[in-house]
mmCIF file of N, CA and C in Angstrom:
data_model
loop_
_atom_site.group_PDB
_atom_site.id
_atom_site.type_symbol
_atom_site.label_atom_id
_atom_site.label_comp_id
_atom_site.label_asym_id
_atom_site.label_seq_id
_atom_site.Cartn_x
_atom_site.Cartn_y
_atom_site.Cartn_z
ATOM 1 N N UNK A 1 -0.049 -14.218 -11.304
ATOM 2 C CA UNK A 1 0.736 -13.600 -10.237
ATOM 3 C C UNK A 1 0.257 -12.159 -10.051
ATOM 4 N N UNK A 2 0.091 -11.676 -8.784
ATOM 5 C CA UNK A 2 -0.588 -10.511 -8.696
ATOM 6 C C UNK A 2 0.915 -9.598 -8.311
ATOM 7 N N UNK A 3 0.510 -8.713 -8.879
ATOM 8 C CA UNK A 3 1.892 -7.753 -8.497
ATOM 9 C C UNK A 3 1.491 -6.138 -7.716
ATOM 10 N N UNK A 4 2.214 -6.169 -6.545
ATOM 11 C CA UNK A 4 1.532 -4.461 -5.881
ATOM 12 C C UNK A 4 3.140 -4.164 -5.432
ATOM 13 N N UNK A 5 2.917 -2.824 -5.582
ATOM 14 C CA UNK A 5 4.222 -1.959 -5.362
ATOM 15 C C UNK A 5 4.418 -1.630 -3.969
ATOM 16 N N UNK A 6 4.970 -1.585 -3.577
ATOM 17 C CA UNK A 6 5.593 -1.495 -1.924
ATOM 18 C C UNK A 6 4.632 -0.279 -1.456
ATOM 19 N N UNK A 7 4.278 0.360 -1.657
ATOM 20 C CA UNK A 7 3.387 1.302 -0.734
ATOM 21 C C UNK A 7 1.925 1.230 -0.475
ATOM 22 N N UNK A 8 1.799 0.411 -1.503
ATOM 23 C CA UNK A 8 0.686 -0.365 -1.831
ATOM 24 C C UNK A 8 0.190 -1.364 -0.851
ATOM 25 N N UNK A 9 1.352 -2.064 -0.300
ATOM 26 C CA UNK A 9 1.368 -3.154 1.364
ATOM 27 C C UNK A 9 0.236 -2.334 2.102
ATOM 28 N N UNK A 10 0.825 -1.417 2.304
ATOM 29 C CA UNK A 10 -0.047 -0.373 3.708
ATOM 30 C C UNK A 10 -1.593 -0.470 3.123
ATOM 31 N N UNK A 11 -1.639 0.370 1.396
ATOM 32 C CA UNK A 11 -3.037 0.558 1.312
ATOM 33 C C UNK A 11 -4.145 -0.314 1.562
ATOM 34 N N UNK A 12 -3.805 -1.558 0.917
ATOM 35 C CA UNK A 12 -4.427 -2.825 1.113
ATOM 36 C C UNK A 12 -4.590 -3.550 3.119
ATOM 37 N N UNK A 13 -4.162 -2.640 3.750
ATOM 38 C CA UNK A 13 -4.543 -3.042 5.096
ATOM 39 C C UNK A 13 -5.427 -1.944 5.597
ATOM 40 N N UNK A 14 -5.638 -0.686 5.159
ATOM 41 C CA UNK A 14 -6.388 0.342 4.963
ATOM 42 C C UNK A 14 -7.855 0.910 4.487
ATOM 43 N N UNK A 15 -7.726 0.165 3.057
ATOM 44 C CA UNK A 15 -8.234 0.612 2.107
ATOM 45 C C UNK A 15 -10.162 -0.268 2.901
ATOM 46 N N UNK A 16 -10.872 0.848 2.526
ATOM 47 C CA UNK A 16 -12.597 0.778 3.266
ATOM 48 C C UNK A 16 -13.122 1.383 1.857
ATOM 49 N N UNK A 17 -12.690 1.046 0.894
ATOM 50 C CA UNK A 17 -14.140 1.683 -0.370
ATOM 51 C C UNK A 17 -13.805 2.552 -1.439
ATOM 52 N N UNK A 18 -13.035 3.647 -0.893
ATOM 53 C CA UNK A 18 -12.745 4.763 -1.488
ATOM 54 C C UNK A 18 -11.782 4.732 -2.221
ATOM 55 N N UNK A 19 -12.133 5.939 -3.631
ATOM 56 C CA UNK A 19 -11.015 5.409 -4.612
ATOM 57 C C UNK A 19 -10.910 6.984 -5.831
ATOM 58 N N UNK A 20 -10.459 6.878 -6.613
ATOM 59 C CA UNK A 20 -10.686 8.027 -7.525
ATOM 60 C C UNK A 20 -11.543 7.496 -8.523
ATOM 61 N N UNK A 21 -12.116 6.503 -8.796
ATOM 62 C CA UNK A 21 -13.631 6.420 -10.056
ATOM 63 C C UNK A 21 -13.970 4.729 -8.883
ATOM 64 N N UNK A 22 -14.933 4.546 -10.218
ATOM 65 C CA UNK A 22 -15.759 2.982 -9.277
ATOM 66 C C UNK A 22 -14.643 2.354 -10.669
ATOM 67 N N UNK A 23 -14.943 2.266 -11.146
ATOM 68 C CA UNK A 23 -13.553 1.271 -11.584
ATOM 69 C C UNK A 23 -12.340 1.147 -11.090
ATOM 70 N N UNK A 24 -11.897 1.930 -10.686
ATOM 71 C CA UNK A 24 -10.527 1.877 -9.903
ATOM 72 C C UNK A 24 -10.624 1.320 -8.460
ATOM 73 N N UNK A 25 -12.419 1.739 -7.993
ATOM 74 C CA UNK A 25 -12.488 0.926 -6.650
ATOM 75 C C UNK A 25 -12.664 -0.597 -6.800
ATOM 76 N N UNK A 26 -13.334 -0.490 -7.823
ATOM 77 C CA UNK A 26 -14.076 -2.280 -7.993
ATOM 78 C C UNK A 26 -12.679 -2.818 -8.194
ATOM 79 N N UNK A 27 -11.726 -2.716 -8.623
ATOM 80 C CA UNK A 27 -10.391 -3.121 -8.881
ATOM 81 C C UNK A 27 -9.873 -3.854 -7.782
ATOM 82 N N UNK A 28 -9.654 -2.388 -6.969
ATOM 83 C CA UNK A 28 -9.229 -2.506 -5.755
ATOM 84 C C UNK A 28 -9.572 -3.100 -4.826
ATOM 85 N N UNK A 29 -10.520 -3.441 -4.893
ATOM 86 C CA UNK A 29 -11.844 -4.069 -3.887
ATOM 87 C C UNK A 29 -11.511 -5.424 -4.139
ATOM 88 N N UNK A 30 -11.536 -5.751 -5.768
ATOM 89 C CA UNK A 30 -11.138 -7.127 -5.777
ATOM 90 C C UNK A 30 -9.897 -7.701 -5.077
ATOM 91 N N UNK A 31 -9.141 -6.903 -5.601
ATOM 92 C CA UNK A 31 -7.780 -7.372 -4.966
ATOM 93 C C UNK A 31 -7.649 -7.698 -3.899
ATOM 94 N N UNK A 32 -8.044 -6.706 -2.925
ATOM 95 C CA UNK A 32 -7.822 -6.488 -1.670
ATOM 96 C C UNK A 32 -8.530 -7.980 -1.015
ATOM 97 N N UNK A 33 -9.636 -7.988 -1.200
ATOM 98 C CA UNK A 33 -10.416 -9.040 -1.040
ATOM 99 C C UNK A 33 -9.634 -10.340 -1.190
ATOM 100 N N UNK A 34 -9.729 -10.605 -2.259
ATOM 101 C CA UNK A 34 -8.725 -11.847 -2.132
ATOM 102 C C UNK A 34 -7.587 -11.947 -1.504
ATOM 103 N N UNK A 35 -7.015 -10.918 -1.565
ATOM 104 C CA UNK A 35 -5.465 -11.420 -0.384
ATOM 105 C C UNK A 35 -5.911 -10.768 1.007
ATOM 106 N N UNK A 36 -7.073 -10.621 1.281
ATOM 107 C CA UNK A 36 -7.089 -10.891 2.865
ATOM 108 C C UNK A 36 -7.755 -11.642 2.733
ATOM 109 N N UNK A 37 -8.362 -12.578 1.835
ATOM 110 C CA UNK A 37 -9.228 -14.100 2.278
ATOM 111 C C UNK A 37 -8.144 -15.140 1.797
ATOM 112 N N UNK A 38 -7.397 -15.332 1.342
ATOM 113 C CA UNK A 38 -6.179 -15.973 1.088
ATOM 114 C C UNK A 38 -4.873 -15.925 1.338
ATOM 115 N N UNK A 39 -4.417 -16.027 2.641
ATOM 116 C CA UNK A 39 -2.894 -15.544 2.754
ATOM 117 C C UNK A 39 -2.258 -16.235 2.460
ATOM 118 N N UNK A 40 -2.313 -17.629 1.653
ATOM 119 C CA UNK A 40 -1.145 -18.224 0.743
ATOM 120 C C UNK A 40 -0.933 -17.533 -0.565
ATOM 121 N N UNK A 41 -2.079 -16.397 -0.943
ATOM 122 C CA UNK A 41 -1.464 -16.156 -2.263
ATOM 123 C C UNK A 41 -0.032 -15.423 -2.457
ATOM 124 N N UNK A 42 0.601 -15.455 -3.331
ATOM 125 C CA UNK A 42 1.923 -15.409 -3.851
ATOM 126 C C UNK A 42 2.035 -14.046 -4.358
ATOM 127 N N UNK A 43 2.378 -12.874 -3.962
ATOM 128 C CA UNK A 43 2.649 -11.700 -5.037
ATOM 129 C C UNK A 43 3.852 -11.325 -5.251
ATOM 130 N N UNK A 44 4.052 -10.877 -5.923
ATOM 131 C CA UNK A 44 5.551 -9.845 -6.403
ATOM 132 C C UNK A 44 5.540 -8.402 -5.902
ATOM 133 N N UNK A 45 6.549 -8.059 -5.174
ATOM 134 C CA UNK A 45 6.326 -7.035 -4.787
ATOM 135 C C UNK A 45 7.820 -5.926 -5.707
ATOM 136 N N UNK A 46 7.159 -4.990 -5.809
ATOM 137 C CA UNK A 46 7.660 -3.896 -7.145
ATOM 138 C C UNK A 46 7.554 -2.645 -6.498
ATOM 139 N N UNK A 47 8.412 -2.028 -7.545
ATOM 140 C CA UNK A 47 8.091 -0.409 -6.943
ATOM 141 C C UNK A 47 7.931 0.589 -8.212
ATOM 142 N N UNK A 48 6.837 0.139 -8.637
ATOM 143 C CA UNK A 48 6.305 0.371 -10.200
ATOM 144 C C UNK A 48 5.041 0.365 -9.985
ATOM 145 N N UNK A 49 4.048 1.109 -11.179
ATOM 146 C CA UNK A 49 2.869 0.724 -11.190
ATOM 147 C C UNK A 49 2.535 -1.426 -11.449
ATOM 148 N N UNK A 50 1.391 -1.660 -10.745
ATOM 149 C CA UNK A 50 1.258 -2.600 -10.264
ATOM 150 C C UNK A 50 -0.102 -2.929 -10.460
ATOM 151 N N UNK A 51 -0.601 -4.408 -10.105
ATOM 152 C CA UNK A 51 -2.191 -4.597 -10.492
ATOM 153 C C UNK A 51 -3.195 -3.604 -10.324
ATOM 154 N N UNK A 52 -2.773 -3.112 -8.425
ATOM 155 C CA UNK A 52 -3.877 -1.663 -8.369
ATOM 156 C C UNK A 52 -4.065 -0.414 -9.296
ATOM 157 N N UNK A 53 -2.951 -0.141 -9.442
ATOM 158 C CA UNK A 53 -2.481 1.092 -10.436
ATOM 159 C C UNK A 53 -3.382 0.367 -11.924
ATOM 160 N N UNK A 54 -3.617 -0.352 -12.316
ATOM 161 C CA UNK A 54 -4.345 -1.379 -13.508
ATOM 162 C C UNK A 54 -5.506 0.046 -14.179
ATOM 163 N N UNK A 55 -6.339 0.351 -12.946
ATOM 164 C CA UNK A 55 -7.501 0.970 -13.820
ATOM 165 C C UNK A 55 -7.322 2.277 -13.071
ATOM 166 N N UNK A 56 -6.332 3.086 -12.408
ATOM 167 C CA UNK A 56 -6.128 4.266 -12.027
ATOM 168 C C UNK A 56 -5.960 4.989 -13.088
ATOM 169 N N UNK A 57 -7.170 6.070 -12.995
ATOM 170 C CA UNK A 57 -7.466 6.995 -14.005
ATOM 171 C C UNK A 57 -5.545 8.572 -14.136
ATOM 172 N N UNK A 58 -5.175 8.087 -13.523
ATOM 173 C CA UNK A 58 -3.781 8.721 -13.779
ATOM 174 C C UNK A 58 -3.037 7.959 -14.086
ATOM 175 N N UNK A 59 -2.929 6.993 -14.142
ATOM 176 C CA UNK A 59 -2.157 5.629 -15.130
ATOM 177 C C UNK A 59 -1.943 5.991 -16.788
ATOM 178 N N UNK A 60 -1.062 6.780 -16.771
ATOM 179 C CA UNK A 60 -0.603 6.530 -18.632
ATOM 180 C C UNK A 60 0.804 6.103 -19.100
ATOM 181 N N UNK A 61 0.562 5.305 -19.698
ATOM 182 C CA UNK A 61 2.084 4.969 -20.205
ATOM 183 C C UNK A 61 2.708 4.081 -19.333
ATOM 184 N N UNK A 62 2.140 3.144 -18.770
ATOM 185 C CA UNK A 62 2.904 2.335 -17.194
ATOM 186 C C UNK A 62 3.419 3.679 -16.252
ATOM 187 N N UNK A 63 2.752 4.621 -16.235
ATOM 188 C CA UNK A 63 3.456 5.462 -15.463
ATOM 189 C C UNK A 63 2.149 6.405 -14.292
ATOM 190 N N UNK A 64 2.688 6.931 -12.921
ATOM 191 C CA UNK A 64 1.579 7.647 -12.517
ATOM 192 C C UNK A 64 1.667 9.124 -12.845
ATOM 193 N N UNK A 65 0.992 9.544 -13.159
ATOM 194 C CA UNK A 65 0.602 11.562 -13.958
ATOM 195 C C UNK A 65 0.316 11.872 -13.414
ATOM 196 N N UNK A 66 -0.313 11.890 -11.933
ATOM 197 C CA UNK A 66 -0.879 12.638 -10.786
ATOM 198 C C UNK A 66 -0.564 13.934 -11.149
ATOM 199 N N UNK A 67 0.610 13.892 -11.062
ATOM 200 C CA UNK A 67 1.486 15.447 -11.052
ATOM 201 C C UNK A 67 2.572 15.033 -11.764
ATOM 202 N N UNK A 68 3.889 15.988 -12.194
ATOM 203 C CA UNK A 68 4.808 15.785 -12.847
ATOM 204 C C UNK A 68 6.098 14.675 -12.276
ATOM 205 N N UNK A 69 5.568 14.606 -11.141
ATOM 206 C CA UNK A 69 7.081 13.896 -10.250
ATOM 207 C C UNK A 69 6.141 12.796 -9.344
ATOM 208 N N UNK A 70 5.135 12.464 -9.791
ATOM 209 C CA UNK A 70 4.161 11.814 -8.865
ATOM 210 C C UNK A 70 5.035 10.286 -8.751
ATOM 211 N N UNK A 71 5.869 9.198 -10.274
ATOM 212 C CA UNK A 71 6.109 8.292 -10.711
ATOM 213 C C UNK A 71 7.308 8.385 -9.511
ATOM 214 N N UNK A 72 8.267 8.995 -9.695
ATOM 215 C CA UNK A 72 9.454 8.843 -8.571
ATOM 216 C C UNK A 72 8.966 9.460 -7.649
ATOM 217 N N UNK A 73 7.970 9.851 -6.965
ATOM 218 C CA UNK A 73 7.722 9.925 -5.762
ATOM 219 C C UNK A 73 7.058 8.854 -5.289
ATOM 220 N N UNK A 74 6.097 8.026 -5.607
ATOM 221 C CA UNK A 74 5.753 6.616 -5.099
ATOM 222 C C UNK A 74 6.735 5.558 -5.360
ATOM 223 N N UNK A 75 7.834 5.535 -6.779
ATOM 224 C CA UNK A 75 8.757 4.713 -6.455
ATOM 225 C C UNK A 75 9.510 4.764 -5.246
ATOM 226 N N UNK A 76 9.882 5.675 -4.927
ATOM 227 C CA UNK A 76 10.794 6.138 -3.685
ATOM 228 C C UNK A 76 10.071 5.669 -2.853
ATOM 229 N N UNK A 77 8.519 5.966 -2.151
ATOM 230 C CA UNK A 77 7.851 5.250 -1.528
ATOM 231 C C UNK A 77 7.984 3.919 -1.593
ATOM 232 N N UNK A 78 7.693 3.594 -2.314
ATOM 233 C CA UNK A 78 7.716 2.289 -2.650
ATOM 234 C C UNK A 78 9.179 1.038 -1.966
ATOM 235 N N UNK A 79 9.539 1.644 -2.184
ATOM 236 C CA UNK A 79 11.296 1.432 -1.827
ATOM 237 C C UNK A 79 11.458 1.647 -0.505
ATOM 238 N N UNK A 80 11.070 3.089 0.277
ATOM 239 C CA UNK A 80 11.035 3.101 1.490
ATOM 240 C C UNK A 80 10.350 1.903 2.054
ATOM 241 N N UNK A 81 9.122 1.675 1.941
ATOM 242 C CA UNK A 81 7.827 0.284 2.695
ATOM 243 C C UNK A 81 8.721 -1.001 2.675
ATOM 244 N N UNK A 82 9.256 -1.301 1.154
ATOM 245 C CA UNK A 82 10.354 -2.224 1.033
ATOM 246 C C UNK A 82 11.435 -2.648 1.828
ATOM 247 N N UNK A 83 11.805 -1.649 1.974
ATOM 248 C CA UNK A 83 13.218 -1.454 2.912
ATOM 249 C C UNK A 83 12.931 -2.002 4.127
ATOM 250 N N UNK A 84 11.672 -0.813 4.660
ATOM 251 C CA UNK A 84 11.291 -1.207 6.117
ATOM 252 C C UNK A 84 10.799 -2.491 6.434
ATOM 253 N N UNK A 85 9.977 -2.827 5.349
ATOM 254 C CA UNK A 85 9.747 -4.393 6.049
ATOM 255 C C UNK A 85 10.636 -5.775 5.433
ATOM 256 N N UNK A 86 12.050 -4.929 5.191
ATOM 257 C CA UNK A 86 13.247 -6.256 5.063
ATOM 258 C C UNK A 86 12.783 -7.216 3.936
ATOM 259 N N UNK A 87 12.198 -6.649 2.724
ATOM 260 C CA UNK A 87 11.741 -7.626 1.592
ATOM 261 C C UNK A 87 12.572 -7.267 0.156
ATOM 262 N N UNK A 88 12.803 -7.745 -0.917
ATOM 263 C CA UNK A 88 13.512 -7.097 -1.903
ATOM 264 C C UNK A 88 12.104 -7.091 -2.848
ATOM 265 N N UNK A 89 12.876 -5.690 -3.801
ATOM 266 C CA UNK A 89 12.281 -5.572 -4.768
ATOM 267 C C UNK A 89 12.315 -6.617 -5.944
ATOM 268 N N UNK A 90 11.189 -6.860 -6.780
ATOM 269 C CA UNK A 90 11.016 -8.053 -7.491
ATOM 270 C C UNK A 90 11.225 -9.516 -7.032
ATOM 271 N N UNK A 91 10.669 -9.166 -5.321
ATOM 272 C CA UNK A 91 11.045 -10.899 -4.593
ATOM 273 C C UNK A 91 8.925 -10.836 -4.993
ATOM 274 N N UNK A 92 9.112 -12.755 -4.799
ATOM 275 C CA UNK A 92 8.013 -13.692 -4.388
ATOM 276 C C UNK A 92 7.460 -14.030 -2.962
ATOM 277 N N UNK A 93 6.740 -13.511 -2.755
ATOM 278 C CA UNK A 93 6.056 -13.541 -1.124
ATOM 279 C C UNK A 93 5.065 -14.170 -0.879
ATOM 280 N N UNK A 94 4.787 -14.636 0.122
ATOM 281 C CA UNK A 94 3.161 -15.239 0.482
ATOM 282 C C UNK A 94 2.488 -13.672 1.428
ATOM 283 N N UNK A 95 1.319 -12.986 0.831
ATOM 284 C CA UNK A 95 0.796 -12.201 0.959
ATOM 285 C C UNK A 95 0.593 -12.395 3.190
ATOM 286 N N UNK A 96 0.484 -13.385 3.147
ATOM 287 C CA UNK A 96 0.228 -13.707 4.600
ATOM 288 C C UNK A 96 1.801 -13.249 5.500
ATOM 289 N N UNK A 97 2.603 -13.491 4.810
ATOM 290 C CA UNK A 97 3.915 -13.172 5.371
ATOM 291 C C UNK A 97 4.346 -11.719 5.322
ATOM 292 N N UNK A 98 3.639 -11.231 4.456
ATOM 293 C CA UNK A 98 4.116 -9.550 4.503
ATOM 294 C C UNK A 98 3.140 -8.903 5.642
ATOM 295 N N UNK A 99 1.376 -9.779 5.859
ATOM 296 C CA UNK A 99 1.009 -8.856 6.510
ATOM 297 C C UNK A 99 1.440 -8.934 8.267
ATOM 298 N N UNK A 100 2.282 -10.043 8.021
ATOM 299 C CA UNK A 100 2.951 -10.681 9.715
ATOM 300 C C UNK A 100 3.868 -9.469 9.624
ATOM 301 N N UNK A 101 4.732 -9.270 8.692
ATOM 302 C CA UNK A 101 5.827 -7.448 8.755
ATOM 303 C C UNK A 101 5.413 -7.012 8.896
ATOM 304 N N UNK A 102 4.379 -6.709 8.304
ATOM 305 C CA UNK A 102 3.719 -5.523 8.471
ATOM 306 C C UNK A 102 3.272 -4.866 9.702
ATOM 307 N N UNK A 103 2.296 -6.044 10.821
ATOM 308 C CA UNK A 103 2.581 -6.012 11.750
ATOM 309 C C UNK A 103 3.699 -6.158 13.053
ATOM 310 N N UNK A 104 4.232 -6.646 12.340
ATOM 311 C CA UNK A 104 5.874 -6.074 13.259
ATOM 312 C C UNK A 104 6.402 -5.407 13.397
ATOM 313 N N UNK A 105 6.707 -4.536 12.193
ATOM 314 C CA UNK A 105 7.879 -3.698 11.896
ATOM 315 C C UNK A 105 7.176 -2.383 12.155
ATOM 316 N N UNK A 106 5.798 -2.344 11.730
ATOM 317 C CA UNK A 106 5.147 -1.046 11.626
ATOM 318 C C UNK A 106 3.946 -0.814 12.532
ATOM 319 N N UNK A 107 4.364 -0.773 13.828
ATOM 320 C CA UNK A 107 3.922 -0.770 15.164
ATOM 321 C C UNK A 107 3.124 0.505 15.965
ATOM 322 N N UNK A 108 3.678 1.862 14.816
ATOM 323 C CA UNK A 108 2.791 3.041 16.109
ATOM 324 C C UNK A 108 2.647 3.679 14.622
ATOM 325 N N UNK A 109 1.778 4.953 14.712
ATOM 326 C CA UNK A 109 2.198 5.516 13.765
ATOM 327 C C UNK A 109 3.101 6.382 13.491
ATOM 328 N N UNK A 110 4.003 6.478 14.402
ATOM 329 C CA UNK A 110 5.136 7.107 14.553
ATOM 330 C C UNK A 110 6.104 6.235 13.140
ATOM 331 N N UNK A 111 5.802 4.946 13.211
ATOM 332 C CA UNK A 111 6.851 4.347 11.806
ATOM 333 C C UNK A 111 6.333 4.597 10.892
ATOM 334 N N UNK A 112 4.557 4.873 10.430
ATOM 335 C CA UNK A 112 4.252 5.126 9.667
ATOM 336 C C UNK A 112 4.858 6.541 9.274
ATOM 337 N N UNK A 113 4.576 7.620 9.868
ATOM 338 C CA UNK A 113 5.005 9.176 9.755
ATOM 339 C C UNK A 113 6.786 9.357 9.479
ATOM 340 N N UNK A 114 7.732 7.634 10.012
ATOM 341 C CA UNK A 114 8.679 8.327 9.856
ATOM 342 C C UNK A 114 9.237 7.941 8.174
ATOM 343 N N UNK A 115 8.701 7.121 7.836
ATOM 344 C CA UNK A 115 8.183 6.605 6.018
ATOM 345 C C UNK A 115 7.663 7.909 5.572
ATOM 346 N N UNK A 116 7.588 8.583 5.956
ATOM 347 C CA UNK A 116 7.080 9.901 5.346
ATOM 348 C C UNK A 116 6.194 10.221 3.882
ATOM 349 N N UNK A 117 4.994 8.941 3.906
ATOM 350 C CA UNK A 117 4.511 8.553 2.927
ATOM 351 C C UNK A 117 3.074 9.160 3.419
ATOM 352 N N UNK A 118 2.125 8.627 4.708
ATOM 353 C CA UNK A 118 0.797 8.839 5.048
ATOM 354 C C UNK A 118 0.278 10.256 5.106
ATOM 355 N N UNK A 119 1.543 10.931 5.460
ATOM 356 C CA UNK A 119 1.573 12.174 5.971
ATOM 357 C C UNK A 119 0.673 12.986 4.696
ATOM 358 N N UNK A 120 1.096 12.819 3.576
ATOM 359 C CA UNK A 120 0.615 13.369 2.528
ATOM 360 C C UNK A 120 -0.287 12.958 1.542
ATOM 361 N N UNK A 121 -0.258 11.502 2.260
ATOM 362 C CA UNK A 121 -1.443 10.820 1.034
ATOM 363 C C UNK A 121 -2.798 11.554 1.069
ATOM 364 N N UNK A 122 -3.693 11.439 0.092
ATOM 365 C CA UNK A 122 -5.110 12.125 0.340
ATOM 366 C C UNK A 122 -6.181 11.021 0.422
ATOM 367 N N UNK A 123 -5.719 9.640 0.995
ATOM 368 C CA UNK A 123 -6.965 8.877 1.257
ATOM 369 C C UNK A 123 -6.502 8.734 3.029
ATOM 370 N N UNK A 124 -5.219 9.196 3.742
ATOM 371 C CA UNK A 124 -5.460 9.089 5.137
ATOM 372 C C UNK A 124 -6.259 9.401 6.293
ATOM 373 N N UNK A 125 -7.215 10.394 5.957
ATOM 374 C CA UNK A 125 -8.626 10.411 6.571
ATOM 375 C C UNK A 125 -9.068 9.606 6.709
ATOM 376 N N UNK A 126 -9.541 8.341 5.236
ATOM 377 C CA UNK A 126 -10.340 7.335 5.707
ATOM 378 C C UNK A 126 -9.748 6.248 5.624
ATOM 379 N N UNK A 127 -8.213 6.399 6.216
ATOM 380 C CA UNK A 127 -7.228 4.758 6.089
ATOM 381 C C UNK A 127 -7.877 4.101 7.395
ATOM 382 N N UNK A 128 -7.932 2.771 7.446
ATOM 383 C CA UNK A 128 -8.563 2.351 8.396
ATOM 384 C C UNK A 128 -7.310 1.781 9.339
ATOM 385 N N UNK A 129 -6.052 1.629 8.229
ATOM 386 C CA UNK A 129 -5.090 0.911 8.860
ATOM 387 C C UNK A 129 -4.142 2.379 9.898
ATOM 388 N N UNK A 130 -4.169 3.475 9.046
ATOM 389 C CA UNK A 130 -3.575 4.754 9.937
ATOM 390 C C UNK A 130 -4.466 5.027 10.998
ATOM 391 N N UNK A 131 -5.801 5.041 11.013
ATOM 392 C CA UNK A 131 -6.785 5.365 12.023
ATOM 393 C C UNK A 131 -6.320 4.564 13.352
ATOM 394 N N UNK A 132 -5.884 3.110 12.371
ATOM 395 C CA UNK A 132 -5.825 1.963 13.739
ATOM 396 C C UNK A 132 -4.139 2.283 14.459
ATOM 397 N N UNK A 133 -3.394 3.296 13.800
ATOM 398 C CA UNK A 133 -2.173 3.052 14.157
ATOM 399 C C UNK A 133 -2.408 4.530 15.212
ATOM 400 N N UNK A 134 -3.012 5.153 14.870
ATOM 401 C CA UNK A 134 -3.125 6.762 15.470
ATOM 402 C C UNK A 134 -4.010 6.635 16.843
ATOM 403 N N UNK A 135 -4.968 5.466 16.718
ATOM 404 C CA UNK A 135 -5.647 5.347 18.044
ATOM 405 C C UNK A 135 -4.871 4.291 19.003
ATOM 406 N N UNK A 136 -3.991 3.411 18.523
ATOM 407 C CA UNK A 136 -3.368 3.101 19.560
ATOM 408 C C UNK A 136 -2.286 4.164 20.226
ATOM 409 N N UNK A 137 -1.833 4.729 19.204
ATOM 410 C CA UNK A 137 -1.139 6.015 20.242
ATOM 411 C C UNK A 137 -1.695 6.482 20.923
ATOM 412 N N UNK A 138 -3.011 7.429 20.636
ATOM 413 C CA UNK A 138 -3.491 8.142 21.587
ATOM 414 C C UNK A 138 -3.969 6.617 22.735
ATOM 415 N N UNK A 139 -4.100 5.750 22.872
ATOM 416 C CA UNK A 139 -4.773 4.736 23.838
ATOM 417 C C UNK A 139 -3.663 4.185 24.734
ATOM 418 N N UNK A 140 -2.337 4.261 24.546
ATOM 419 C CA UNK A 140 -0.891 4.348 24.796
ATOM 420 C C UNK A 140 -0.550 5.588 25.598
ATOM 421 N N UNK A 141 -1.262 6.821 25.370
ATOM 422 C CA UNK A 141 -0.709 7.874 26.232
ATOM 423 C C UNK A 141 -0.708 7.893 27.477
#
């Protein structure tokens, strides 16, 4: 059972390469890979460190060290993404069904910004999934 934490949904529709070491990308890469070539697979969705978090070089203790408050600040994230796309924490999903919410619920990037999560991340430069939400706005004006 693969397990990713609610903020984690977004990265994995995003995520083009980049990472903090090549282990943490090759990780990620895997993952990602398989649940966009498989949308029957099954994950658990959490608001905890999670498979990605696995080889993140700030990972100690099941916990994230980024910074001192980094752990309840992605839980909270985590919880927010949750919320918004109407799923519970520690439910069973078909990966294909979250990315159908995903596309529903989270439509401009105006929902992204009001999650108040992208705003500050430091891989949103090269999110492919914020890029795609920011150019339909501007293509909308």
């Amino acid at each position: 059972m693969i397990t990713i934490r609610g903020h984690h949904l977004l990265c994995i529709n995003g995520f083009q390469g980049y990472g903090y070491n090549k282990d943490f990308i090759d990780n990620l890469y895997s993952i990602v890979s398989n649940l966009r070539s498989n949308k029957e697979i099954h994950i658990k969705v959490i608001d905890s460190p999670d498979d990605i978090c696995e080889k993140c070089p700030f990972r100690v203790d099941n916990e994230c060290k980024q910074n001192p408050c980094a752990e309840e600040t992605l839980s909270t994230d985590d919880r927010k993404v949750i919320k918004k796309l109407g799923l519970k924490t520690n439910g069973l999903y078909r990966i294909g069904e979250i990315f159908d919410l995903i596309e529903k619920r989270i439509k401009s990037v105006e929902d992204l910004e009001e999650l108040g999560i992208c705003s500050r991340c430091e891989w949103r430069n090269v999110c492919k999934f914020y890029e795609q939400k920011a150019n339909d706005a501007r293509t909308n004006k």
